[in-house]
CSV table of C-alpha atoms and ligand atoms in Angstrom, one decimal:
chain,number,residue,atom,x,y,z
A,118,MET,CA,107.1,79.2,38.8
A,119,LYS,CA,104.7,79.6,36.0
A,120,PHE,CA,103.3,82.6,34.1
A,121,ILE,CA,99.6,82.9,33.6
A,122,SER,CA,97.6,85.3,31.4
A,123,THR,CA,95.6,88.2,32.8
A,124,ASN,CA,92.7,86.9,30.6
A,125,LYS,CA,93.0,83.6,32.4
A,126,LYS,CA,92.2,81.5,29.3
A,127,SER,CA,95.8,80.4,28.2
A,128,GLU,CA,97.8,77.5,29.7
A,129,PRO,CA,100.4,78.6,32.2
A,130,VAL,CA,103.9,78.7,30.7
A,131,ALA,CA,107.5,78.8,32.0
A,132,PHE,CA,109.7,81.9,31.9
A,133,ASN,CA,111.3,81.2,28.5
A,134,ASP,CA,108.0,80.7,26.7
A,135,ALA,CA,106.5,83.8,28.4
A,136,ILE,CA,109.4,85.8,27.0
A,137,LEU,CA,109.3,84.2,23.5
A,138,ASN,CA,105.5,84.5,23.2
A,139,GLY,CA,105.4,88.1,24.4
A,140,LEU,CA,101.6,88.1,24.6
A,141,ALA,CA,99.6,85.1,25.8
A,142,ASP,CA,97.5,83.5,23.1
A,143,ASP,CA,94.3,84.6,24.7
A,144,GLY,CA,95.5,88.2,24.1
A,145,GLY,CA,96.2,88.7,27.8
A,146,LEU,CA,99.5,89.8,29.5
A,147,TYR,CA,101.7,87.3,31.4
A,148,VAL,CA,101.9,87.6,35.1
A,149,PRO,CA,103.7,85.3,37.6
A,150,ASN,CA,101.3,82.9,39.2
A,151,MET,CA,102.7,83.7,42.6
A,152,PHE,CA,105.1,86.3,44.2
A,153,PRO,CA,107.8,84.9,46.4
A,154,VAL,CA,108.2,87.1,49.5
A,155,LEU,CA,111.9,87.6,50.1
A,156,PRO,CA,113.1,86.4,53.6
A,157,GLU,CA,113.4,88.7,56.6
A,158,SER,CA,117.2,88.2,56.6
A,159,PHE,CA,117.3,89.7,53.1
A,160,TRP,CA,115.4,92.8,54.1
A,161,LYS,CA,117.5,93.1,57.3
A,162,HIS,CA,120.8,93.2,55.4
A,163,LEU,CA,119.4,95.1,52.4
A,164,SER,CA,121.9,97.9,52.6
A,165,ASP,CA,124.8,95.5,52.0
A,166,TYR,CA,123.5,94.5,48.6
A,167,SER,CA,124.4,95.8,45.2
A,168,LEU,CA,122.0,95.9,42.3
A,169,THR,CA,123.3,92.7,40.8
A,170,ASP,CA,123.2,91.0,44.2
A,171,ILE,CA,119.5,92.0,44.5
A,172,ALA,CA,118.8,90.9,40.9
A,173,LYS,CA,120.2,87.4,41.5
A,174,ILE,CA,118.2,86.9,44.7
A,175,ALA,CA,115.0,88.5,43.5
A,176,LEU,CA,114.8,87.1,40.0
A,177,SER,CA,115.9,83.5,40.5
A,178,PRO,CA,112.4,82.3,41.7
A,179,TYR,CA,111.0,83.5,38.4
A,180,THR,CA,113.7,82.0,36.2
A,181,SER,CA,114.8,78.9,38.0
A,182,ASP,CA,112.5,76.5,36.1
A,183,ASN,CA,114.4,77.3,32.9
A,184,TRP,CA,117.7,78.8,33.9
A,185,ASP,CA,120.5,77.6,36.1
A,186,GLU,CA,122.4,80.1,38.3
A,187,ASP,CA,125.2,80.7,35.7
A,188,ILE,CA,122.7,81.8,33.0
A,189,LEU,CA,121.0,84.2,35.4
A,190,ASP,CA,124.3,85.5,36.5
A,191,ALA,CA,125.5,86.1,33.0
A,192,VAL,CA,122.3,87.9,31.9
A,193,ILE,CA,122.3,90.1,35.0
A,194,THR,CA,126.0,91.0,34.8
A,195,ARG,CA,125.7,92.0,31.1
A,196,ALA,CA,122.4,93.8,31.4
A,197,PHE,CA,123.0,95.9,34.5
A,198,ASN,CA,126.4,97.3,33.8
A,199,PHE,CA,125.6,100.9,34.8
A,200,LYS,CA,125.0,102.7,38.0
A,201,ALA,CA,121.7,103.7,39.6
A,202,PRO,CA,122.4,106.1,42.5
A,203,LEU,CA,119.8,107.4,45.0
A,204,VAL,CA,120.5,111.1,45.3
A,205,THR,CA,119.5,113.4,48.2
A,206,LEU,CA,117.4,116.4,47.0
A,207,ASP,CA,116.5,117.8,50.4
A,208,ASP,CA,116.0,116.6,54.0
A,209,HIS,CA,113.1,114.3,53.0
A,210,THR,CA,113.2,113.9,49.3
A,211,TYR,CA,115.4,111.5,47.3
A,212,VAL,CA,115.8,111.0,43.6
A,213,MET,CA,116.4,107.5,42.3
A,214,GLU,CA,118.4,108.2,39.1
A,215,LEU,CA,117.4,105.4,36.7
A,216,PHE,CA,118.9,107.2,33.6
A,217,HIS,CA,122.6,106.1,33.6
A,218,GLY,CA,122.1,103.4,31.0
A,219,PRO,CA,123.0,103.8,27.3
A,220,THR,CA,119.8,105.6,26.3
A,221,LEU,CA,119.5,107.7,29.4
A,222,ALA,CA,116.1,106.4,30.5
A,223,PHE,CA,114.9,103.7,32.8
A,224,LYS,CA,113.8,101.6,29.9
A,225,ASP,CA,117.4,100.4,29.6
A,226,PHE,CA,116.8,98.1,32.6
A,227,GLY,CA,114.0,96.2,30.9
A,228,ALA,CA,115.3,96.3,27.4
A,229,ARG,CA,118.8,95.1,28.3
A,230,PHE,CA,117.6,92.3,30.5
A,231,LEU,CA,115.2,91.1,27.8
A,232,ALA,CA,118.0,91.4,25.1
A,233,HIS,CA,120.4,89.2,27.0
A,234,SER,CA,117.6,86.8,28.0
A,235,PHE,CA,116.7,86.3,24.4
A,236,ASP,CA,120.4,85.8,23.6
A,237,LYS,CA,120.6,83.0,26.1
A,238,ILE,CA,117.3,81.4,25.2
A,239,ALA,CA,118.0,81.4,21.5
A,240,GLY,CA,120.8,78.9,21.6
A,241,ASP,CA,121.3,77.6,18.1
A,242,GLN,CA,118.0,78.7,16.7
A,243,LYS,CA,117.8,82.1,15.0
A,244,ILE,CA,115.3,84.4,16.5
A,245,THR,CA,114.2,87.6,14.7
A,246,ILE,CA,112.8,90.3,16.9
A,247,LEU,CA,110.5,92.9,15.2
A,248,VAL,CA,109.9,96.2,16.9
A,249,ALA,CA,107.9,99.2,15.7
A,250,THR,CA,109.0,102.3,17.5
A,251,SER,CA,108.1,105.9,17.8
A,252,GLY,CA,111.5,106.6,19.3
A,253,ASP,CA,112.3,105.8,22.8
A,254,THR,CA,111.6,102.1,23.2
A,255,GLY,CA,113.4,101.4,19.9
A,256,SER,CA,116.5,103.1,21.0
A,257,ALA,CA,116.6,101.2,24.3
A,258,VAL,CA,116.0,98.0,22.4
A,259,ALA,CA,118.7,98.8,19.8
A,260,GLN,CA,121.3,99.6,22.4
A,261,GLY,CA,120.3,96.6,24.5
A,262,PHE,CA,120.5,94.1,21.7
A,263,LYS,CA,123.6,95.3,19.9
A,264,ASP,CA,125.8,92.9,21.9
A,265,ALA,CA,123.4,90.0,21.6
A,266,LYS,CA,124.9,87.3,19.3
A,267,HIS,CA,122.0,84.9,18.5
A,268,VAL,CA,119.2,87.3,17.8
A,269,THR,CA,118.5,89.6,14.9
A,270,VAL,CA,116.5,92.8,15.5
A,271,LYS,CA,114.5,94.7,12.9
A,272,LEU,CA,113.5,98.1,14.1
A,273,LEU,CA,110.9,99.9,12.1
A,274,TYR,CA,110.6,103.7,12.7
A,275,PRO,CA,108.8,106.5,10.9
A,276,SER,CA,111.2,108.5,8.7
A,277,GLY,CA,111.5,112.1,9.9
A,278,LYS,CA,109.3,111.6,12.9
A,279,VAL,CA,111.8,110.7,15.6
A,280,SER,CA,114.3,113.1,17.3
A,281,LYS,CA,117.9,113.4,15.9
A,282,LEU,CA,119.2,111.8,19.1
A,283,GLN,CA,116.7,108.9,18.9
A,284,GLU,CA,117.5,108.4,15.2
A,285,GLN,CA,121.2,108.2,16.0
A,286,GLN,CA,120.6,105.6,18.7
A,287,LEU,CA,118.3,103.6,16.4
A,288,THR,CA,120.5,103.6,13.4
A,289,THR,CA,124.1,103.3,14.8
A,290,ALA,CA,123.8,100.2,17.1
A,291,GLY,CA,125.3,98.0,14.4
A,292,GLY,CA,125.7,94.2,14.9
A,293,ASN,CA,122.5,92.3,14.3
A,294,VAL,CA,120.4,95.4,14.8
A,295,LYS,CA,118.9,96.8,11.6
A,296,ALA,CA,117.0,100.0,11.4
A,297,ILE,CA,114.3,100.1,8.8
A,298,GLU,CA,113.2,103.6,8.0
A,299,ILE,CA,109.6,103.6,6.9
A,300,ASN,CA,108.3,106.4,4.7
A,301,GLY,CA,105.1,106.7,6.8
A,302,THR,CA,103.8,107.0,10.3
A,303,PHE,CA,104.4,105.0,13.5
A,304,ASP,CA,101.0,103.4,12.9
A,305,ASP,CA,102.3,102.2,9.5
A,306,CYS,CA,105.3,100.6,11.3
A,307,GLN,CA,103.1,99.0,13.8
A,308,HIS,CA,100.8,97.7,11.1
A,309,LEU,CA,103.7,96.1,9.2
A,310,VAL,CA,104.9,94.3,12.4
A,311,LYS,CA,101.4,93.1,13.2
A,312,GLN,CA,100.9,91.8,9.6
A,313,ALA,CA,104.2,89.9,9.9
A,314,PHE,CA,103.1,88.3,13.2
A,315,SER,CA,99.9,87.1,11.7
A,316,ASP,CA,101.4,85.7,8.5
A,317,PRO,CA,101.5,81.9,8.7
A,318,GLU,CA,103.9,81.5,5.8
A,319,LEU,CA,106.4,83.9,7.4
A,320,ARG,CA,106.0,82.3,10.8
A,321,GLU,CA,106.7,78.9,9.4
A,322,LYS,CA,110.0,80.1,7.9
A,323,MET,CA,111.3,82.1,10.8
A,324,VAL,CA,111.0,82.4,14.6
A,325,LEU,CA,109.6,85.8,15.2
A,326,SER,CA,109.3,87.5,18.6
A,327,SER,CA,108.8,91.0,20.0
A,328,ALA,CA,110.5,93.2,22.5
A,329,ASN,CA,107.7,95.6,23.3
A,330,SER,CA,106.9,96.9,26.7
A,331,ILE,CA,104.3,94.3,27.6
A,332,ASN,CA,106.9,91.5,27.5
A,333,ILE,CA,107.3,90.1,31.1
A,334,GLY,CA,111.0,90.0,30.5
A,335,ARG,CA,111.0,93.8,30.5
A,336,LEU,CA,108.7,94.1,33.4
A,337,LEU,CA,110.3,91.8,36.1
A,338,PRO,CA,113.7,93.6,36.0
A,339,GLN,CA,111.8,96.9,36.7
A,340,SER,CA,111.0,95.6,40.2
A,341,LEU,CA,114.8,95.4,41.0
A,342,TYR,CA,115.6,99.1,41.1
A,343,TYR,CA,112.8,99.7,43.7
A,344,ILE,CA,114.5,97.2,46.0
A,345,TYR,CA,117.9,98.8,45.2
A,346,ALA,CA,116.5,102.2,45.9
A,347,LEU,CA,115.5,101.0,49.4
A,348,ALA,CA,118.9,99.4,49.9
A,349,GLN,CA,120.5,102.8,49.4
A,350,TYR,CA,117.8,104.6,51.4
A,351,ARG,CA,118.7,102.3,54.3
A,352,LYS,CA,122.2,103.8,54.4
A,353,LYS,CA,120.6,107.2,55.0
A,354,ARG,CA,117.5,106.4,57.2
A,355,ASN,CA,115.4,103.7,58.7
A,356,ASP,CA,111.8,104.7,58.2
A,357,VAL,CA,109.4,103.8,55.5
A,358,PRO,CA,109.2,106.1,52.4
A,359,VAL,CA,106.5,106.8,49.8
A,360,ILE,CA,107.5,106.3,46.2
A,361,SER,CA,106.5,108.6,43.4
A,362,VAL,CA,106.5,107.2,39.9
A,363,PRO,CA,106.2,109.3,36.6
A,364,SER,CA,103.8,107.0,34.7
A,365,GLY,CA,102.4,106.4,31.2
A,366,ASN,CA,101.9,102.8,30.2
A,367,MET,CA,102.3,101.9,33.9
A,368,GLY,CA,105.1,99.4,33.4
A,369,ASN,CA,107.4,101.2,35.7
A,370,VAL,CA,104.9,101.4,38.6
A,371,THR,CA,103.9,97.8,38.0
A,372,GLY,CA,107.6,96.9,38.7
A,373,GLY,CA,107.2,98.7,42.0
A,374,LEU,CA,104.0,96.8,42.8
A,375,ILE,CA,105.8,93.5,42.1
A,376,ALA,CA,108.5,94.6,44.5
A,377,MET,CA,105.8,95.3,47.1
A,378,LYS,CA,104.4,91.8,46.6
A,379,MET,CA,107.9,90.6,47.3
A,380,GLY,CA,108.0,92.4,50.6
A,381,ILE,CA,109.6,95.8,50.0
A,382,PRO,CA,108.8,98.1,52.9
A,383,VAL,CA,107.1,101.2,51.4
A,384,GLN,CA,104.1,103.2,52.5
A,385,ASN,CA,102.4,103.9,49.2
A,386,PHE,CA,103.1,104.4,45.5
A,387,ILE,CA,102.1,107.6,43.8
A,388,ILE,CA,101.2,107.4,40.1
A,389,ALA,CA,102.2,110.7,38.7
A,390,THR,CA,100.9,111.6,35.2
A,391,ASN,CA,100.7,114.5,32.8
A,392,ILE,CA,97.2,115.5,31.5
A,393,ASN,CA,96.8,112.0,30.2
A,394,ASP,CA,95.2,111.2,33.5
A,395,VAL,CA,93.1,108.1,32.9
A,396,VAL,CA,94.6,106.2,35.8
A,397,PRO,CA,94.4,108.9,38.4
A,398,GLU,CA,90.8,109.3,37.2
A,399,TYR,CA,90.2,105.6,37.5
A,400,LEU,CA,91.5,105.6,41.1
A,401,GLU,CA,89.2,108.5,42.0
A,402,LYS,CA,86.0,107.5,40.2
A,403,GLY,CA,86.4,103.7,40.1
A,404,ILE,CA,85.6,103.7,36.4
A,405,PHE,CA,88.2,103.3,33.7
A,406,THR,CA,87.7,105.4,30.6
A,407,PRO,CA,90.4,105.1,28.0
A,408,ARG,CA,90.9,108.1,25.8
A,409,LYS,CA,93.0,109.3,22.8
A,410,SER,CA,96.3,110.6,24.2
A,411,GLN,CA,97.2,114.2,24.1
A,412,ARG,CA,100.6,115.6,23.4
A,413,THR,CA,102.6,117.1,26.3
A,414,ILE,CA,106.2,118.0,27.0
A,415,SER,CA,106.6,114.7,29.0
A,416,ASN,CA,105.8,112.8,25.8
A,417,ALA,CA,106.9,109.4,27.0
A,418,MET,CA,103.9,109.5,29.3
A,419,ASP,CA,101.4,110.5,26.6
A,420,VAL,CA,99.3,107.4,26.9
A,421,GLY,CA,95.5,107.2,26.8
A,422,ASN,CA,95.0,103.5,27.3
A,423,PRO,CA,97.9,102.1,29.5
A,424,SER,CA,98.7,98.6,28.6
A,425,ASN,CA,99.8,97.5,32.0
A,426,LEU,CA,96.6,98.5,33.8
A,427,ALA,CA,95.4,94.9,33.3
A,428,ARG,CA,98.4,93.7,35.3
A,429,ILE,CA,97.7,96.2,38.1
A,430,GLN,CA,94.1,95.1,38.3
A,431,HIS,CA,95.3,91.5,38.5
A,432,LEU,CA,97.7,92.4,41.3
A,433,PHE,CA,94.8,93.9,43.3
A,434,ASP,CA,92.2,91.2,42.5
A,435,ASP,CA,90.4,93.7,40.3
A,436,SER,CA,89.4,95.8,43.3
A,437,VAL,CA,89.7,99.6,43.1
A,438,GLU,CA,89.2,99.8,46.8
A,439,GLN,CA,92.3,97.6,47.3
A,440,MET,CA,94.2,99.7,44.8
A,441,ARG,CA,93.4,102.8,46.7
A,442,ARG,CA,95.0,101.5,49.8
A,443,SER,CA,98.4,101.4,48.1
A,444,LEU,CA,98.1,103.8,45.2
A,445,GLN,CA,97.5,107.5,44.8
A,446,GLY,CA,97.2,109.2,41.5
A,447,TYR,CA,97.9,112.9,40.5
A,448,SER,CA,98.1,114.7,37.2
A,449,PHE,CA,99.8,117.9,36.1
A,450,THR,CA,99.9,120.3,33.2
A,451,ASP,CA,102.9,121.3,31.1
A,452,GLU,CA,102.9,124.7,32.8
A,453,GLU,CA,103.1,123.1,36.2
A,454,THR,CA,105.9,120.8,34.9
A,455,LYS,CA,107.9,123.7,33.6
A,456,GLY,CA,107.4,125.5,36.9
A,457,ALA,CA,108.7,122.5,38.9
A,458,ILE,CA,111.9,122.3,36.7
A,459,ARG,CA,112.5,126.0,37.3
A,460,GLU,CA,111.8,125.8,41.0
A,461,VAL,CA,114.0,122.8,41.7
A,462,PHE,CA,116.9,124.2,39.7
A,463,GLU,CA,116.7,127.6,41.4
A,464,LYS,CA,116.2,126.3,44.9
A,465,LYS,CA,118.2,123.1,44.9
A,466,GLY,CA,120.5,123.4,41.9
A,467,TYR,CA,119.3,120.0,40.5
A,468,VAL,CA,118.0,119.6,37.0
A,469,LEU,CA,114.8,117.5,36.5
A,470,ASP,CA,113.7,116.2,33.1
A,471,PRO,CA,110.0,116.9,32.4
A,472,HIS,CA,108.9,113.3,33.4
A,473,THR,CA,110.7,113.4,36.7
A,474,ALA,CA,109.4,116.9,37.3
A,475,ILE,CA,105.9,115.4,37.4
A,476,GLY,CA,107.0,112.8,40.0
A,477,TYR,CA,108.3,115.7,42.0
A,478,LEU,CA,105.0,117.7,41.8
A,479,ALA,CA,103.1,114.6,42.8
A,480,SER,CA,105.3,114.2,45.9
A,481,LEU,CA,104.5,117.7,47.0
A,482,LYS,CA,100.8,117.2,46.4
A,483,TYR,CA,100.7,114.0,48.4
A,484,ARG,CA,102.5,115.6,51.3
A,485,LYS,CA,100.0,118.4,51.3
A,486,LYS,CA,97.1,116.0,51.3
A,487,MET,CA,98.6,114.0,54.2
A,488,ASP,CA,99.5,117.3,55.9
A,489,ARG,CA,103.0,116.0,56.6
A,490,LYS,CA,105.7,118.3,55.3
A,491,GLU,CA,108.4,115.8,56.4
A,492,LEU,CA,107.0,112.7,54.8
A,493,PRO,CA,110.0,110.9,53.2
A,494,VAL,CA,109.6,110.4,49.4
A,495,ILE,CA,111.7,108.7,46.8
A,496,ILE,CA,111.1,110.0,43.3
A,497,MET,CA,111.8,107.6,40.5
A,498,SER,CA,113.7,109.7,37.9
A,499,THR,CA,112.9,108.2,34.5
A,500,ALA,CA,115.2,110.2,32.2
A,501,HIS,CA,118.3,112.3,32.1
A,502,PRO,CA,117.5,116.0,31.5
A,503,ALA,CA,119.9,116.0,28.5
A,504,LYS,CA,117.5,113.8,26.7
A,505,PHE,CA,115.0,116.7,26.7
A,506,LYS,CA,117.5,119.5,26.2
A,507,ASP,CA,115.1,121.4,24.0
A,508,ILE,CA,112.5,121.7,26.7
A,509,VAL,CA,114.8,122.0,29.8
A,510,GLU,CA,117.5,124.4,28.6
A,511,PRO,CA,115.3,127.4,28.0
A,512,ILE,CA,113.6,126.9,31.4
A,513,ILE,CA,116.9,126.9,33.4
A,514,GLY,CA,118.8,129.2,31.1
A,515,GLU,CA,121.8,126.9,30.9
A,516,SER,CA,123.0,124.3,28.6
A,517,ILE,CA,123.1,120.7,29.6
A,518,PRO,CA,126.1,118.7,28.3
A,519,LEU,CA,125.4,115.3,26.7
A,520,PRO,CA,127.0,112.4,28.6
A,521,ALA,CA,130.1,111.1,26.8
A,522,ALA,CA,128.6,107.9,25.5
A,523,LEU,CA,125.8,109.8,23.8
A,524,GLU,CA,128.2,112.4,22.4
A,525,GLN,CA,130.0,109.4,20.8
A,526,CYS,CA,126.8,108.0,19.3
A,527,MET,CA,125.9,111.4,17.8
A,528,LYS,CA,129.1,111.2,15.7
A,529,LYS,CA,128.5,107.8,14.3
A,530,GLU,CA,127.3,107.2,10.8
A,531,LYS,CA,123.6,106.6,10.3
A,532,ARG,CA,122.7,103.3,8.7
A,533,SER,CA,119.1,102.5,7.7
A,534,ILE,CA,117.2,100.6,5.2
A,535,LYS,CA,114.6,102.8,3.5
A,536,MET,CA,111.3,101.3,2.7
A,537,GLU,CA,107.7,102.2,1.7
A,538,PRO,CA,105.0,101.1,4.1
A,539,SER,CA,104.3,98.1,1.9
A,540,TYR,CA,103.9,94.6,3.5
A,541,LYS,CA,105.0,93.0,0.3
A,542,ASP,CA,108.3,94.8,0.4
A,543,PHE,CA,108.7,94.2,4.1
A,544,LYS,CA,108.0,90.5,3.8
A,545,SER,CA,110.4,89.9,0.9
A,546,TYR,CA,113.0,91.8,2.8
A,547,LEU,CA,112.5,89.5,5.8
A,548,LEU,CA,112.6,86.4,3.8
A,549,ASP,CA,115.4,87.2,1.4
A,550,GLN,CA,117.8,89.4,3.1
A,551,LYS,CA,120.3,89.4,0.2
A,552,PRO,CA,119.8,92.9,-1.2
A,553,GLU,CA,120.5,95.0,1.8
A,554,TYR,CA,119.3,98.4,0.6
A,555,GLU,CA,121.6,99.9,3.2
A,556,THR,CA,121.8,103.7,2.8
A,557,THR,CA,124.0,106.1,4.6
A,558,ASN,CA,122.9,109.6,4.5
A,559,ARG,CA,124.3,112.1,6.9
B,878,LIG,C1,108.5,105.2,29.2
B,878,LIG,C2,108.7,106.4,30.1
B,878,LIG,C3,107.9,106.8,31.1
B,878,LIG,C4,106.6,106.0,31.5
B,878,LIG,O1,106.8,104.8,31.9
B,878,LIG,P1,105.7,103.7,31.9
B,878,LIG,O2,106.3,102.4,32.3
B,878,LIG,O3,105.2,103.7,30.5
B,878,LIG,O4,104.6,104.1,32.9
B,878,LIG,C5,108.2,107.9,31.9
B,878,LIG,N1,109.3,108.6,31.7
B,878,LIG,C6,110.2,108.3,30.7
B,878,LIG,C7,111.3,109.1,30.4
B,878,LIG,C8,109.9,107.2,29.8
B,878,LIG,O5,110.7,106.9,28.8
């Protein structure tokens, strides 16, 4: 199996190179050149499989050019060491809880798989991963890579501009994960990383790679939990559900569409967004108009130009008509989101985070449109409500306890390297790591 670029101008590469390169050299995103349809016997016995069983079967066609079975096994076992239950919300609504990983969001699936993949690929060479983060992605990467042995991670984050919880996760991972606290904005962080990648001198002296969300190594594992959701669904019922996905950069839903290509039996995917509705608008009008993102309470979905749209277009042969056959798009305001959190808590005693609440709202809207109150829906739950305590607690009027692992993390000592947004400083830090301006400030 090879990976080709959505811009179609780069040479196809094998899995390891697709991961190491991150982006294809024509600027496009890597996609598999084919999607293996899993055999009928697999789907027939789906309910017998665990997440790691599914991962081994579904991923091996993509990795087998580079990895033997033992490597894939090791990566999967280390990456997916947390649960992902399908919870019943009411007679026809199910919530796939993707937030039981170390940073309480679905990004743990992709970040952990990529981390352990890098660790295996690195072998004896030293790979340095550079990540600019505005919070969430960085914390998933930090926690994912902390047990990796052969890779060093430099996380750049804007000082004072991430939440306390995110900062703790960024700065306490330890091991080969170093948090660099930039006295500037997220854009400054991103600019420093981009400069490093385009610096020939630096690239000659060290192997640089990135772990951002466009890496195919983060995307492929996101197809697994759709299949695992169906495996659990089969224990409850035998019909074909619709899947509602809270979406921003469209990486999560693209994972679902890959699962669809591999044969997952679902009716339709719903792309549920906040007021950053460029994709629902595209589905409706057939014209894509990227915009500046607007701030909302579901801020992980505040995206005005979703990076994975190019992949979705590729999957549907660039035809909006084809997309419309499998995809619905709906968007909701913050007020509606808060209303949904309140309603579900009062009626069903279940606490939704703001992102999942949008997935819930979209499921209601789709049922209404189809005029089928009993249409079965699985909502992909992207984050634990404790992660958004500040928003959720006042709505439900109760406090949400932090899961134990996070409680632990909050108590650890922050370790960061403070730096001005100067490329000269950043480069000399990367090249000469002797003076570690490690500061601890609590
Ligand atoms: C990243 C994120 C999303 C959006 O996922 P995409 O893959 O960017 O569409 C939704 N909810 C939460 C909690 C997230 O962290």
